[in-house]
Tab-separated table of C-alpha atoms and ligand atoms in Angstrom:
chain	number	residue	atom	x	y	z
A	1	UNK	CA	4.427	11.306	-22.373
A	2	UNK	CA	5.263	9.585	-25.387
A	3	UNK	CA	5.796	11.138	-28.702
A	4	UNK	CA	3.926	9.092	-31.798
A	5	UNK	CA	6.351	7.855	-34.057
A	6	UNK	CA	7.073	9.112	-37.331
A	7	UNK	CA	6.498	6.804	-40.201
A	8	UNK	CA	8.107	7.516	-43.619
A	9	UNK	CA	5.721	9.166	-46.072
A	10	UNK	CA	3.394	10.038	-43.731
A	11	UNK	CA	2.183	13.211	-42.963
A	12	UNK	CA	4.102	15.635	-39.831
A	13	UNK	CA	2.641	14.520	-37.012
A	14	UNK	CA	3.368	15.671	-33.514
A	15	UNK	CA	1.056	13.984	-30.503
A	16	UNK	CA	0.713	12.025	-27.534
A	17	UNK	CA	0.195	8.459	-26.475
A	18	UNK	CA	-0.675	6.959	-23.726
A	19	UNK	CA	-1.098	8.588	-20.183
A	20	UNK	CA	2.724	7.541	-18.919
A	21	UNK	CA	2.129	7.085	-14.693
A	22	UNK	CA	4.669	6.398	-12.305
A	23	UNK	CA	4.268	4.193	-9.764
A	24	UNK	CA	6.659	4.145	-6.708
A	25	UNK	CA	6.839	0.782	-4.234
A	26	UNK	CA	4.978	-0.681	-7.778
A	27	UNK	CA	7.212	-3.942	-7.006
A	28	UNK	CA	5.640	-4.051	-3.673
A	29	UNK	CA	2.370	-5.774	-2.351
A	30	UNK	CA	-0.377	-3.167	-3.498
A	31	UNK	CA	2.006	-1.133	-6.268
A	32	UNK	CA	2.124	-4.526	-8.236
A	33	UNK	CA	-2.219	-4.877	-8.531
A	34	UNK	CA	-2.094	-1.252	-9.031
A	35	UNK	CA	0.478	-1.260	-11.929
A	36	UNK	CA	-1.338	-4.274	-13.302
A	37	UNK	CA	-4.752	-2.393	-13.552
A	38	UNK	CA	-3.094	0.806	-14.990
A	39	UNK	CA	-1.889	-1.432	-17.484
A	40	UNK	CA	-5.183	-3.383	-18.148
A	41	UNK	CA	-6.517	0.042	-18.402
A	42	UNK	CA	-4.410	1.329	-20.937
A	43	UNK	CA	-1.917	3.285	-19.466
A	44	UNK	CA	2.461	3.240	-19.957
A	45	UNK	CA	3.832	2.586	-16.451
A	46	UNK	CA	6.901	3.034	-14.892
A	47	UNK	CA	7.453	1.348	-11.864
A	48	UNK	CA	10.133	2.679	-9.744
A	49	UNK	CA	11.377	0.354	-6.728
A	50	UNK	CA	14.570	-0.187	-4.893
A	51	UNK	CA	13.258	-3.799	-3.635
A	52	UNK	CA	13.437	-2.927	0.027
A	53	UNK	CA	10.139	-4.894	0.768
A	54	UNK	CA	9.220	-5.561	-2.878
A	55	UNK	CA	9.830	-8.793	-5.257
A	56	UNK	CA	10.491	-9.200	-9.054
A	57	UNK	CA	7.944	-11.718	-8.682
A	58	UNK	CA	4.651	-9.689	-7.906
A	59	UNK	CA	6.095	-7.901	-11.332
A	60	UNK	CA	7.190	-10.954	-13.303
A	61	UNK	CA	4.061	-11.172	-15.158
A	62	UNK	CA	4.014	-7.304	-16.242
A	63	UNK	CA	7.802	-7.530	-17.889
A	64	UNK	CA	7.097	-8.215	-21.317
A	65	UNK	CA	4.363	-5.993	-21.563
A	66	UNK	CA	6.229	-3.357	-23.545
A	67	UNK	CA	3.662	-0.375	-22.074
A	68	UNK	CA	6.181	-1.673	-18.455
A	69	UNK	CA	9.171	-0.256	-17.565
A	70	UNK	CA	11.174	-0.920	-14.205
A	71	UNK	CA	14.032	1.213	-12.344
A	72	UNK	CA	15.728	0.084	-9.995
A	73	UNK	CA	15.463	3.294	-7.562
A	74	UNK	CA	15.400	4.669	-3.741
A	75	UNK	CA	13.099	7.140	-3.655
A	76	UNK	CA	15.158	9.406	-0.762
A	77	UNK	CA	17.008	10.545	-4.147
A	78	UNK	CA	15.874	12.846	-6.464
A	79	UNK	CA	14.471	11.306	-9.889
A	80	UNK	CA	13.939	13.219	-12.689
A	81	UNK	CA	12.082	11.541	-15.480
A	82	UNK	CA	8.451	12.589	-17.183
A	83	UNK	CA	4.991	11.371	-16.373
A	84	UNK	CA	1.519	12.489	-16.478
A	85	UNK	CA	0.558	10.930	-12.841
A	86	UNK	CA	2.000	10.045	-9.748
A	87	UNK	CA	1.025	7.320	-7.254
A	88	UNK	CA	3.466	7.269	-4.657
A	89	UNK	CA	3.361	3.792	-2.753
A	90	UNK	CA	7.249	2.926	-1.828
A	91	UNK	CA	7.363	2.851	1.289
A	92	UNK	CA	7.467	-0.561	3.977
A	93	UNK	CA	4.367	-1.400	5.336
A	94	UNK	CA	4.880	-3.990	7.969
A	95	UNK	CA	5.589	-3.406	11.072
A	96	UNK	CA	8.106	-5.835	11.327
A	97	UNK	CA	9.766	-4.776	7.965
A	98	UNK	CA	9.567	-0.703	9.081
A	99	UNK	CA	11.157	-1.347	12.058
A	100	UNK	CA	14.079	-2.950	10.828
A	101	UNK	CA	15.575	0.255	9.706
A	102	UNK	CA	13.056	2.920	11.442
A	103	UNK	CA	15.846	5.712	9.720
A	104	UNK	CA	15.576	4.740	6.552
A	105	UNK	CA	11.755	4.289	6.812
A	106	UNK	CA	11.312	7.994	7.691
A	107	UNK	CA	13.928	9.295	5.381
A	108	UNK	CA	11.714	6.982	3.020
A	109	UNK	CA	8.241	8.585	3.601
A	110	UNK	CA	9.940	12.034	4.320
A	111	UNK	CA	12.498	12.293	1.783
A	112	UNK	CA	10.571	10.326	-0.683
A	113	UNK	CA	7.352	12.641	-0.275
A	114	UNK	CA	9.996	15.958	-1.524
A	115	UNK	CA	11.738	14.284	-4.222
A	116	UNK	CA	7.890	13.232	-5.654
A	117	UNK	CA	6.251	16.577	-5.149
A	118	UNK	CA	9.285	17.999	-6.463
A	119	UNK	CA	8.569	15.984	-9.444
A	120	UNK	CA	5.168	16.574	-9.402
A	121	UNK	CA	5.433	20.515	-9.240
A	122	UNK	CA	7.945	20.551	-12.125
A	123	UNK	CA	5.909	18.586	-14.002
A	124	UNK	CA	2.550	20.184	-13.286
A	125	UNK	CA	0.788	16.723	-12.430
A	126	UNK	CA	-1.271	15.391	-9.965
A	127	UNK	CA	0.259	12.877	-7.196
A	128	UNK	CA	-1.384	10.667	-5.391
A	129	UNK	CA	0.331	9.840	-1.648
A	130	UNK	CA	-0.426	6.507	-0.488
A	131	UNK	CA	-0.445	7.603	3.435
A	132	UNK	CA	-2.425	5.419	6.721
A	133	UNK	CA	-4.874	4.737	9.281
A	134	UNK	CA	-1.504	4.679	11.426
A	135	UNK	CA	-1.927	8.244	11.247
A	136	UNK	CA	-4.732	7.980	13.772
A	137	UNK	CA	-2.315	5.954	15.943
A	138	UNK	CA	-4.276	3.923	19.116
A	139	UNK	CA	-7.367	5.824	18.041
A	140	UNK	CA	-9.542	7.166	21.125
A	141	UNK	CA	-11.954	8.161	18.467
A	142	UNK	CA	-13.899	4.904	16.928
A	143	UNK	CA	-14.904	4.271	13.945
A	144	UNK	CA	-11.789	6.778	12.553
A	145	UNK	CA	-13.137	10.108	10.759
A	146	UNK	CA	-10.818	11.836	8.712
A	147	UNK	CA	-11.418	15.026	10.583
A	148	UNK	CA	-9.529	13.233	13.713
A	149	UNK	CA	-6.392	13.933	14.532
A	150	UNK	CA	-5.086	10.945	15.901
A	151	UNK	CA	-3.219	9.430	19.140
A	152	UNK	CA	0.278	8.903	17.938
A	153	UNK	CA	3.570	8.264	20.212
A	154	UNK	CA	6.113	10.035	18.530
A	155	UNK	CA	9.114	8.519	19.681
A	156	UNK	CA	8.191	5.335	20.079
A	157	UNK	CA	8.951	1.833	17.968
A	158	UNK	CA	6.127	2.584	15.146
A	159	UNK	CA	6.722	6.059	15.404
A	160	UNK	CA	9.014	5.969	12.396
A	161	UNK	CA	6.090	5.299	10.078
A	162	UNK	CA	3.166	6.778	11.910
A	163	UNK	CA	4.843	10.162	11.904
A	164	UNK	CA	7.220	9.372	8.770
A	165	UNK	CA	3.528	9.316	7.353
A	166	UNK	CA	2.172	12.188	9.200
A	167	UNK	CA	5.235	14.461	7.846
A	168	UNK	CA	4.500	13.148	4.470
A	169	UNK	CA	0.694	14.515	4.395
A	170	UNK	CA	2.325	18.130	6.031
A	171	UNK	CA	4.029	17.867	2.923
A	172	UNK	CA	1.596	17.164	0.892
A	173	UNK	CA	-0.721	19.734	2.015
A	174	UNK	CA	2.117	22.503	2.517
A	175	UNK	CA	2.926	21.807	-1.544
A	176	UNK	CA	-0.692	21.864	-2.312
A	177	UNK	CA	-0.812	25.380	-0.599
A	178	UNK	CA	2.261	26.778	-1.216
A	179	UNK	CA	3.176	25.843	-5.296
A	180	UNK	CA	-0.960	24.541	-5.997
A	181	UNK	CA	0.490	20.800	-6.564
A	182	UNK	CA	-2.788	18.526	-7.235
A	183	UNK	CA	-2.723	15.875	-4.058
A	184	UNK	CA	-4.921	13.098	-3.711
A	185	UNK	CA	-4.157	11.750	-0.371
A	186	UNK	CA	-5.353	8.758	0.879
A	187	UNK	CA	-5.416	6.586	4.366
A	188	UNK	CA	-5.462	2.995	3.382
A	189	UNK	CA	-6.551	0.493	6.161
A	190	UNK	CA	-5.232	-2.915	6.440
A	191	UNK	CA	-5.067	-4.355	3.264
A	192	UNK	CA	-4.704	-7.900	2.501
A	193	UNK	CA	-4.345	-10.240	-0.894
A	194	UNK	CA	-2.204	-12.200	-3.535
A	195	UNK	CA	1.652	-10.906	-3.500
A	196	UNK	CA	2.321	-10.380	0.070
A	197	UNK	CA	5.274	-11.846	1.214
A	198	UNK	CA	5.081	-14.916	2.589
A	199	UNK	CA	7.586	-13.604	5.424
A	200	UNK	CA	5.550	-10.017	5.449
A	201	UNK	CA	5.219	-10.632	9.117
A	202	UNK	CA	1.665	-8.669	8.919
A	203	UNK	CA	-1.567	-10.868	10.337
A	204	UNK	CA	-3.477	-12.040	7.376
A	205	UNK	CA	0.016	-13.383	5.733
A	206	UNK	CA	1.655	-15.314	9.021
A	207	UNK	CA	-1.872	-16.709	10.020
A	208	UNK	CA	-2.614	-18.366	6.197
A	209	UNK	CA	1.458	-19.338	6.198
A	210	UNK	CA	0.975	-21.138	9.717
A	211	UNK	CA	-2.112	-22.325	8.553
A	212	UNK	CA	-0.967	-23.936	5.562
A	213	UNK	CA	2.390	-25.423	6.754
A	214	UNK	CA	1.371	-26.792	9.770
A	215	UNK	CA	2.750	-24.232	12.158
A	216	UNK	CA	1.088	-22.794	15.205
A	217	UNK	CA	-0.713	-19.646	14.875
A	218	UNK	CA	1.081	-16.580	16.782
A	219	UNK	CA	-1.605	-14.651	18.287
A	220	UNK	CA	-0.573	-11.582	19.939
A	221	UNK	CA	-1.589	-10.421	23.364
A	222	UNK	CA	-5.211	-11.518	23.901
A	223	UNK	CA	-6.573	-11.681	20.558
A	224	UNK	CA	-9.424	-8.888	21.670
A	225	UNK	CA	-7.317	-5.631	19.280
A	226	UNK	CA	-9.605	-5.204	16.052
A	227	UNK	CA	-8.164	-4.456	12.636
A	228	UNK	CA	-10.940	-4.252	9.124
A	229	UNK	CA	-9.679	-6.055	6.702
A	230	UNK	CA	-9.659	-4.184	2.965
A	231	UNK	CA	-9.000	-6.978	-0.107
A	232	UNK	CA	-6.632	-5.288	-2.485
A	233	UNK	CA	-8.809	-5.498	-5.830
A	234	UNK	CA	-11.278	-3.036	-3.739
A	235	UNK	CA	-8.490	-0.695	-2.460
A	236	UNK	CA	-6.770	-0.480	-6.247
A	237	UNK	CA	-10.157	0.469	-7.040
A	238	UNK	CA	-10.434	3.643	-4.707
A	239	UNK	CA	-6.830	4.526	-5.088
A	240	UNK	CA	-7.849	5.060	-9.173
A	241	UNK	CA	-11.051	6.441	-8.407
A	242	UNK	CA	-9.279	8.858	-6.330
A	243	UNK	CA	-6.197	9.420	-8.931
A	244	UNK	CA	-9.367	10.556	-11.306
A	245	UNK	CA	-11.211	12.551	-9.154
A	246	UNK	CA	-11.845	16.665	-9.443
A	247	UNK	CA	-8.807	18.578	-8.857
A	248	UNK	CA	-10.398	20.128	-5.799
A	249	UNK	CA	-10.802	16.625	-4.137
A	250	UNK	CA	-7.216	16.408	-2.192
A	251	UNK	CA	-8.182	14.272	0.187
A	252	UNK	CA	-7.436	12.793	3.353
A	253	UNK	CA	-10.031	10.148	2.493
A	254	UNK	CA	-10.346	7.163	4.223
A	255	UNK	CA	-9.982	3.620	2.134
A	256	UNK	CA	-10.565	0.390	3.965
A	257	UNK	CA	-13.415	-1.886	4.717
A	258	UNK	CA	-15.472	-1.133	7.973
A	259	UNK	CA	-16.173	-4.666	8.595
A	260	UNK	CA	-14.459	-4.958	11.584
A	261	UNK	CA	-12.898	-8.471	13.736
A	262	UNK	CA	-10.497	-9.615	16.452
A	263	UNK	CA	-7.627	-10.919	15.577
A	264	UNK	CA	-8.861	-14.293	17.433
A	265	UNK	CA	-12.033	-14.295	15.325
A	266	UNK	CA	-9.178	-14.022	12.461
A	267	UNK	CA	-7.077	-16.961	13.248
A	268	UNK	CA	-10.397	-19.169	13.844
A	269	UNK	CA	-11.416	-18.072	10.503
A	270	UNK	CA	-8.189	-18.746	8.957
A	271	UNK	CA	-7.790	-22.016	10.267
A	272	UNK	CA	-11.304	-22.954	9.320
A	273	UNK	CA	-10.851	-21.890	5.622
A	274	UNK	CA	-7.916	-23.857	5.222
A	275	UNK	CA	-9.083	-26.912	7.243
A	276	UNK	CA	-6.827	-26.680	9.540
A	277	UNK	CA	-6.400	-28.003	13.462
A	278	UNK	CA	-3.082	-26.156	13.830
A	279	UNK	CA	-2.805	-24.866	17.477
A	280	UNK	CA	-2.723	-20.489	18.695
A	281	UNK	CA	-0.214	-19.615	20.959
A	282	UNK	CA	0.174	-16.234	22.409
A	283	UNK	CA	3.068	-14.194	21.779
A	284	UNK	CA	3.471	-10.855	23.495
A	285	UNK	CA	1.380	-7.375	22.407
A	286	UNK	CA	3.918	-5.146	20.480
A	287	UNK	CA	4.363	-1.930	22.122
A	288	UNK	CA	1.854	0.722	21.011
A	289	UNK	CA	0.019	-1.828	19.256
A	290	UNK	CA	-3.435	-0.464	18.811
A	291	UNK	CA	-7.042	-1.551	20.180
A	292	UNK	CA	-9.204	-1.153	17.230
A	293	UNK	CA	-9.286	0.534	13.957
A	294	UNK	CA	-12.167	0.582	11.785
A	295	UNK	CA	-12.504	2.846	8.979
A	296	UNK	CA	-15.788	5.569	8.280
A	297	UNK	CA	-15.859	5.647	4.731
A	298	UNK	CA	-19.079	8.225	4.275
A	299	UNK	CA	-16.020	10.214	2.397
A	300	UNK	CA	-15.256	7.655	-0.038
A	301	UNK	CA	-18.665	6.863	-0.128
A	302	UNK	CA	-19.799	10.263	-1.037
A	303	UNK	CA	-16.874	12.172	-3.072
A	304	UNK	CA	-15.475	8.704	-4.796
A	305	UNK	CA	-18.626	6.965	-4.901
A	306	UNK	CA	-16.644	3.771	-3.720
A	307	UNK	CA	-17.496	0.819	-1.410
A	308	UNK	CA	-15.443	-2.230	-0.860
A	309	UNK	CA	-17.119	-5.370	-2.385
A	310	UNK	CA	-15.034	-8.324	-1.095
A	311	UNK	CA	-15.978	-9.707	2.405
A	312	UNK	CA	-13.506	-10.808	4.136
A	313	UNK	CA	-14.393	-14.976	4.095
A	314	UNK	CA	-14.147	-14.380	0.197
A	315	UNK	CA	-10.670	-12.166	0.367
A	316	UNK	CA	-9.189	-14.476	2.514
A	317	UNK	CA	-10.088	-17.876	0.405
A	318	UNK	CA	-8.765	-16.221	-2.751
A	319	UNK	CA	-5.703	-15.314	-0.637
A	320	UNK	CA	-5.402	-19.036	0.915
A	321	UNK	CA	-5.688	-20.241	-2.529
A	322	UNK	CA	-2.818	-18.101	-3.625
A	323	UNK	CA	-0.256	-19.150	-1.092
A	324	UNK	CA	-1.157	-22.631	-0.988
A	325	UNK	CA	0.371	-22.151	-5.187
A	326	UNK	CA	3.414	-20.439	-3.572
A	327	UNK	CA	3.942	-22.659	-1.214
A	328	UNK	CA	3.181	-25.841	-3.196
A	329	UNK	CA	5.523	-24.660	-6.238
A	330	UNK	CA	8.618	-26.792	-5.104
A	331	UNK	CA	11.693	-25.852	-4.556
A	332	UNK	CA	10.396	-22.139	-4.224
A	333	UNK	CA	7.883	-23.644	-2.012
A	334	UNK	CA	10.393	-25.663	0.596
A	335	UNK	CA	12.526	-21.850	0.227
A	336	UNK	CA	9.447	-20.227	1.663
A	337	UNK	CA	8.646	-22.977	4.075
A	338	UNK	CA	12.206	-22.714	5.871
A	339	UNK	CA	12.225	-18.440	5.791
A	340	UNK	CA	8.998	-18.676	7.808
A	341	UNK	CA	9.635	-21.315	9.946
B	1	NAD	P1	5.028	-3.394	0.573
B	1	NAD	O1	6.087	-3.392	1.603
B	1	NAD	O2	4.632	-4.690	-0.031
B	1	NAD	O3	5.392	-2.409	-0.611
B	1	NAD	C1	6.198	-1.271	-0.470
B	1	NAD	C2	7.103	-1.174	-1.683
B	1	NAD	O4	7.921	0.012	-1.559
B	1	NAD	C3	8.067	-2.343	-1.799
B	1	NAD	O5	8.077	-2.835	-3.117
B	1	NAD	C4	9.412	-1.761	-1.401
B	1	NAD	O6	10.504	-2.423	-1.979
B	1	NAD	C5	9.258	-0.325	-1.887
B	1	NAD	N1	10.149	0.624	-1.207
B	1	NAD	C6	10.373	0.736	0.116
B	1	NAD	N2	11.244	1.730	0.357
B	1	NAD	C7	11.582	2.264	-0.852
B	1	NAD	C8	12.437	3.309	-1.259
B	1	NAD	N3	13.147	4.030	-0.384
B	1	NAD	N4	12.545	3.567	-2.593
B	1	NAD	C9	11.852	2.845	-3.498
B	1	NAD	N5	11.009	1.835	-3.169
B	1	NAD	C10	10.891	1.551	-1.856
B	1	NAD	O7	3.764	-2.685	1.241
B	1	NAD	P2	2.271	-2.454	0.705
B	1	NAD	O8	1.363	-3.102	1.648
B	1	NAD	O9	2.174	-2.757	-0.735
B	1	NAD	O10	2.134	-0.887	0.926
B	1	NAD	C11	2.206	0.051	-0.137
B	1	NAD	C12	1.939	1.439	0.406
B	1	NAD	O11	0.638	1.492	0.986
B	1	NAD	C13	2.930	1.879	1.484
B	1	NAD	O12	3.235	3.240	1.312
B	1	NAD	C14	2.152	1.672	2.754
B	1	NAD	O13	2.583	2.533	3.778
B	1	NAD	C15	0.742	1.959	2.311
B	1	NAD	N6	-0.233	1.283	3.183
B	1	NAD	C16	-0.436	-0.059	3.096
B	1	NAD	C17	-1.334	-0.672	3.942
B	1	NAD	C18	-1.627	-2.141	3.878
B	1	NAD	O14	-2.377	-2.632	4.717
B	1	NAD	N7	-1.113	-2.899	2.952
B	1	NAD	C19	-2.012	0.080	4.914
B	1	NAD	C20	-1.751	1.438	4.996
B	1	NAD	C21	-0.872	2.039	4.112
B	2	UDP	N1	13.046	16.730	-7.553
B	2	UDP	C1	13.074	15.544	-8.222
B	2	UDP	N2	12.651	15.514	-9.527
B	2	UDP	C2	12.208	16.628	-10.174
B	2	UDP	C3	12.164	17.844	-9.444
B	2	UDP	C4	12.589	17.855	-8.142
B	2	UDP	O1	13.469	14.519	-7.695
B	2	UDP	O2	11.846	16.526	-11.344
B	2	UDP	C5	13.464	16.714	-6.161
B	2	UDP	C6	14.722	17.515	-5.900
B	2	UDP	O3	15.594	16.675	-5.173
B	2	UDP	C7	14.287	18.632	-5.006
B	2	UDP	C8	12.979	18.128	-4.398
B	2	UDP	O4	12.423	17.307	-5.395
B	2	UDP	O5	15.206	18.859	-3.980
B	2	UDP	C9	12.002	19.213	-4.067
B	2	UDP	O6	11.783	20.001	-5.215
B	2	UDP	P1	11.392	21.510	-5.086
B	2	UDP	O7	11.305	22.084	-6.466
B	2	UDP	O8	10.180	21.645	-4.258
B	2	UDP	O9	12.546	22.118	-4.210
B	2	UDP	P2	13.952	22.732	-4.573
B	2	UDP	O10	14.455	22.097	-5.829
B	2	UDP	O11	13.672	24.174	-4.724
B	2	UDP	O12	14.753	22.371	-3.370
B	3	UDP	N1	-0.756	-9.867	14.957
B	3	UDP	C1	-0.898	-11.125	15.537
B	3	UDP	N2	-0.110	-12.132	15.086
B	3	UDP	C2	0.790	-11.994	14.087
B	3	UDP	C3	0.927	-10.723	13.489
B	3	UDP	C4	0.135	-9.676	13.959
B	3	UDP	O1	-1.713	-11.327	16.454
B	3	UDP	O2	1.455	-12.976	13.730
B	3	UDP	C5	-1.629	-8.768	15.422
B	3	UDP	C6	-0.909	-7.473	15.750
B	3	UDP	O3	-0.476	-7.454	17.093
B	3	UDP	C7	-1.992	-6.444	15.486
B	3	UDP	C8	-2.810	-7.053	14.349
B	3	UDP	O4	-2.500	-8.445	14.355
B	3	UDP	O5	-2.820	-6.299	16.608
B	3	UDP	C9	-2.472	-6.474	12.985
B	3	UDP	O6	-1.074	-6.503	12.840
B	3	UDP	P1	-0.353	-6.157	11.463
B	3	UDP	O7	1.122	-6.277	11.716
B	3	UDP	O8	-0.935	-6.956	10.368
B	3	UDP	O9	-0.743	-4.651	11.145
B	3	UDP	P2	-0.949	-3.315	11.992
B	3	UDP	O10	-2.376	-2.985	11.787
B	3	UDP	O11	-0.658	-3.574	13.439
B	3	UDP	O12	-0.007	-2.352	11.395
C-alpha cells in the first residue's frame, strides 16, 4: 500500500496506489513469470527470496522496473512489511535440490507457512500457498481428485517436502478456521518452462540440457512412471485466477495439465525436438519415486474457469529454444555446460 504523493499546491490528498503483492521464492522458476505478470498487470511487487534455488537472472529483467523491489530474505524468519496479497512460492522444488538439506526444506514450508499467515492475519489479506501433487504421494487413486488423501511415506527421502507441504495446508486450513485468514491453496503439477535451472535436476530441464550438449539422456528406472506436464504461462494463469477468486473459494484445487506421458515417451520427444541422436541410459528409480500422476482439473475447470492451453510439443520447443540461448551465450554458456556435465 502506497500512499500518493503530495505535490505542492495541490489539494490534501490521502489515497492508494497500486495493489502492493508479495511474492515469496519470486527469484525462483515459477515466482519470476508470476512476478513478471503481476507487473505487466499493474501491480507493485515485492519479491522476497533468500536464493536457495533461485537466480538474479530469472529477475534481471524486472530490476529497473521501479513498481520491483527485491529482499534478500529466508522465509523461516518472521517478516514484517505491508502488502495487499500474498503468494507464497519459496520453497525448493526439485527433488534433488529438497533433498540436499531435507531440514531446512521442512523448516522452509513449515516455518515459512507461520511467518506468512502470520503476516497475512495481521494484515487482513488473502494468501495464496503454492502447495503439490506430492501431497498425493505414489497415488493409488488415478487421475488425482482433490478429495484424496494421498499415499505419502512420512519418513522417507521426499518426505521432507511431501509432508513439509502437507503441514503447510494443516496450516493453512487451521488459520483459515481458527483467525478467518483468506487461503487460496493450490496443488501445482509438474511444471515446466523458461528459467529453470539448467542444473534443476528435474526431467524436462536434464533431458533438453543432455539433449542440447550432446550428453546421454538419464532415464530413470524403466521409463514406464507418468508425470503431466503443465507449461508455466498456463499455471501463472490459474495461480492469478485463483489469487482473484471469491473469498469462499480456499481451495485445494488442482493446477496441472492432464495430458499425461512416460518419461521414455519424454526423452524420445525431447530428443526429436532438438534433433538429436544422443543415446538413454538408465539410471536407478529414486526411492518412493511415484508411478503416475495426472491431474483432474473439473475444480479448476468449474470454480476458476481455467484450462491449460499449451501442449506439451509446443511447451517444450519454446523451452528448447530458451536453453539453447543459455547455453549458446558464451562464457555463461561453457559455465553451464561444465555444472551439468
Ligand atoms: P524453484 O526452486 O525454482 O523456486 C523456489 C524459490 O524459493 C527459489 O527462488 C528459492 O531460492 C526460494 N526459496 C527456497 N527456500 C527459501 C526460503 N527459506 N526463503 C526464501 N526463499 C526461499 O521452484 P519452482 O518450481 O519455481 O517452485 C515454486 C513453488 O511451486 C514451490 O513452492 C514448489 O514447491 C511449488 N511447486 C512447483 C512445482 C513445479 O513443477 N515447478 C510443482 C509443485 C509445486
Ligand atoms: N509474523 C510475521 N509477520 C507479521 C506477523 C507475524 O512474520 O507481520 C510471524 C511471527 O513470527 C509469528 C508468526 O508469524 O510468530 C505467526 O503469527 P501469529 O500472529 O499467528 O502468532 P503469534 O505471533 O501469536 O505467535
Ligand atoms: N527422471 C528421469 N531422469 C532424470 C530426472 C528425472 O527419468 O534425469 C524421472 C524421475 O524419476 C521421475 C520423473 O522423471 O519419475 C519426474 O521427475 P522430477 O524430478 O522432474 O519430478 P517429480 O515429479 O518426481 O517430483
Amino acid at each position: 500500500m502506497n500512499f500518493v504523493e503530495q505535490r505542492p499546491g495541490e489539494p490534501q490528498q490521502v489515497g492508494y496506489t497500486k495493489e502492493r503483492v508479495l511474492v515469496t521464492g519470486g527469484a525462483g522458476f515459477i515466482g519470476s513469470h508470476l512476478c513478471e505478470r503481476l507487473l505487466a498487470e499493474g501491480a507493485e511487487v515485492l519479491c522476497v527470496d533468500n536464493y536457495y534455488t533461485g537466480r538474479r537472472d530469472n529477475i534481471r529483467a524486472l530490476l529497473d522496473d521501479p513498481s520491483f523491489e527485491v529482499l534478500r530474505h529466508d522465509v523461516t524468519f518472521p517478516l514484517y512489511t505491508e502488502v495487499d496479497r500474498i503468494y507464497n512460492l519459496a520453497c525448493p522444488a526439485s527433488p534433488v535440490h529438497y533433498q540436499f538439506d531435507p531440514v531446512q526444506t521442512t523448516k522452509t514450508s513449515v516455518l515459512g507457512a507461520v511467518n506468512m499467515l502470520g503476516l497475512a492475519k495481521r494484515l487482513k489479506v488473502p494468501i495464496l500457498q503454492a502447495s503439490t501433487s506430492e501431497v498425493y504421494g505414489d497415488p493409488a487413486v488415478h487421475p488425482q481428485q482433490e478429495g484424496y488423501w494421498g499415499n505419502v511415506n512420512p519418513i522417507g527421502i521426499r518426505s521432507c517436502y511431501d509432508e513439509g507441504k502437507r503441514c503447510a495446508e494443516t496450516l493453512f486450513f487451521d488459520y483459515h478456521r481458527q483467525h478467518r485468514v483468506d487461503i487460496k491453496v493450490v496443488r501445482i503439477f509438474n511444471t515446466y518452462g523458461p528459467h529453470m535451472h539448467p542444473e534443476d535436476g528435474r526431467v524436462v530441464s536434464n533431458f533438453i540440457v543432455q539433449a542440447l550438449t550432446g550428453q546421454p539422456i538419464t532415464l530413470y528406472g524403466d521409463g514406464t512412471q507418468t508425470r503431466s506436464f503443465c507449461y508455466v504461462d498456463d499455471l501463472v494463469d490459474g495461480l492469478m485466477r485463483m489469487m482473484g477468486s471469491a473469498s469462499q473459494t480456499t481451495g485445494p484445487v488442482n493446477l496441472g495439465n492432464p495430458d499425461e506421458f512416460t518419461m521414455r515417451e519424454l526423452a524420445d520427444m525431447v530428443r526429436e525436438l532438438v534433433g538429436s541422436a544422443v543415446p538413454i541410459v538408465h539410471r536407478p528409480l529414486p526411492a518412493d519415486d511415484p508411478r503416475q500422476r495426472k491431474p483432474d482439473i473439473a475444480t479448476a475447470r468449474e470454480t476458476l474457469g481455467w484450462t491449460p492451453k499449451v501442449k506439451l510439443r509446443e511447451g517444450l520447443g519454446r523451452t528448447i529454444a530458451y536453453f539453447d540461448a543459455l547455453l549458446s551465450d558464451a562464457p555463461r554458456g561453457a559455465e553451464m555446460v561444465a555444472l551439468s556435465a
